[in-house]
XYZ file of C-alpha atoms in Angstrom:
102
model
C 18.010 -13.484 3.595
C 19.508 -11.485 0.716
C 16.981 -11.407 -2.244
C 16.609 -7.707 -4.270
C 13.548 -6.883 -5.683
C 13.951 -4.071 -7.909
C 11.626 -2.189 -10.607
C 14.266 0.421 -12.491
C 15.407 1.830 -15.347
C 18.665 1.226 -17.083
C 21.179 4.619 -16.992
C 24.233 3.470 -18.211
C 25.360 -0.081 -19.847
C 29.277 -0.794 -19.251
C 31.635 -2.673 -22.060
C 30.785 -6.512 -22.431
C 33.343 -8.278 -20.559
C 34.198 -12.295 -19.336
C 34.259 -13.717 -16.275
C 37.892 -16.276 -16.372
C 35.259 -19.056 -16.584
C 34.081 -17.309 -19.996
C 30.767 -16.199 -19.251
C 29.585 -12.903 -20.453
C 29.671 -10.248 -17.948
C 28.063 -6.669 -17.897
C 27.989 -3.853 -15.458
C 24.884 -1.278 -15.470
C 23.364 1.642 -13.775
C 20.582 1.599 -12.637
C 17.664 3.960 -11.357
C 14.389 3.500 -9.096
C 12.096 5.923 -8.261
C 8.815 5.079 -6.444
C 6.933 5.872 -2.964
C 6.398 4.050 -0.592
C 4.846 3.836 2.803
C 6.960 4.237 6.300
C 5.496 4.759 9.829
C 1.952 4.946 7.905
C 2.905 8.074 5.664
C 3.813 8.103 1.744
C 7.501 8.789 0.745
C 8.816 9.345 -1.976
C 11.936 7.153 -2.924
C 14.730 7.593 -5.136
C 17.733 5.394 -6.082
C 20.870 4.683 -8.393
C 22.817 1.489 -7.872
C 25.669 -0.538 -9.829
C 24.917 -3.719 -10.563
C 26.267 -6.616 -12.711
C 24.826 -9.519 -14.893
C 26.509 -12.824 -15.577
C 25.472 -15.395 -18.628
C 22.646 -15.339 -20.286
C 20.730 -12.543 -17.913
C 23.805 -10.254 -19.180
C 22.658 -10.954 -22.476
C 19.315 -9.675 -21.907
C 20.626 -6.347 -20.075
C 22.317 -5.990 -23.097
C 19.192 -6.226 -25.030
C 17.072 -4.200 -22.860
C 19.388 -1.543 -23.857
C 19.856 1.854 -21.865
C 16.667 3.589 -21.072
C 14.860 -0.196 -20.784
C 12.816 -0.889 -17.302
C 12.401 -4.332 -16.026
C 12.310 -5.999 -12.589
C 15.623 -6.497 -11.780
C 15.416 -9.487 -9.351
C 19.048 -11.042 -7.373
C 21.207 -10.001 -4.302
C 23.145 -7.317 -2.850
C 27.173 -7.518 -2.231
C 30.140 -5.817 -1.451
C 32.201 -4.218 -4.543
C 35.532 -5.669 -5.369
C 37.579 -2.418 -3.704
C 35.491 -2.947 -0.209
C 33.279 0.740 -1.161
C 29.563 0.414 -1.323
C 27.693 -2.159 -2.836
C 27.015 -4.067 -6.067
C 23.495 -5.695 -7.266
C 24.157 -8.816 -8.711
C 21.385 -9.512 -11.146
C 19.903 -12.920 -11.857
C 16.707 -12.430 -13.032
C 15.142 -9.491 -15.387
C 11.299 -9.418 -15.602
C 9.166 -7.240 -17.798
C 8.040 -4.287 -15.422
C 4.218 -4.035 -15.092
C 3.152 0.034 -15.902
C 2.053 1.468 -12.877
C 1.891 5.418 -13.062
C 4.224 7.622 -12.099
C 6.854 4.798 -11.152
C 10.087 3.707 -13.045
């Protein structure tokens, strides 16, 4: 199963582009930082990743505007030129405050 699960913070917004089917498109940075707990001890855990929106969930990226956190709910995938990996968003939640987490 490929599901991503992700509370972050928006570091960069790309230009607004279209898919050839003419659905909005929009690449983003994102940013997580929170601990969790392997082999029974506390770590702390920090990440960027690309992603991308499509439709109307690229519309509200766009609204959430750089700086915005959310739960950033989809899948994982290869990037176009084979390097890394791309989150494909399909769902943006509003991110519960918990302290001391993006």
């Amino acid at each position: 199963m490929n599901q991503l699960h992700l509370k972050a913070q928006i570091q960069q917004l790309g230009q607004v582009r279209y898919t050839p089917a003419g659905l909005m498109a929009l690449d983003a940075s994102l940013k997580a930082e929170s601990e969790v707990i392997e082999a029974g001890k506390p770590r702390k855990v920090s990440l960027e990743i690309k992603a991308v929106a499509v439709g109307e969930v690229a519309k509200q990226l766009q609204a959430l505007g750089v700086g915005g956190v959310a739960v950033f709910r989809g899948f994982l995938t290869h990037q176009r030129n084979g390097r890394g990996f791309i989150a494909h968003v399909t769902v943006i939640e509003p991110a519960a405050a918990e302290p001391g987490n993006i």
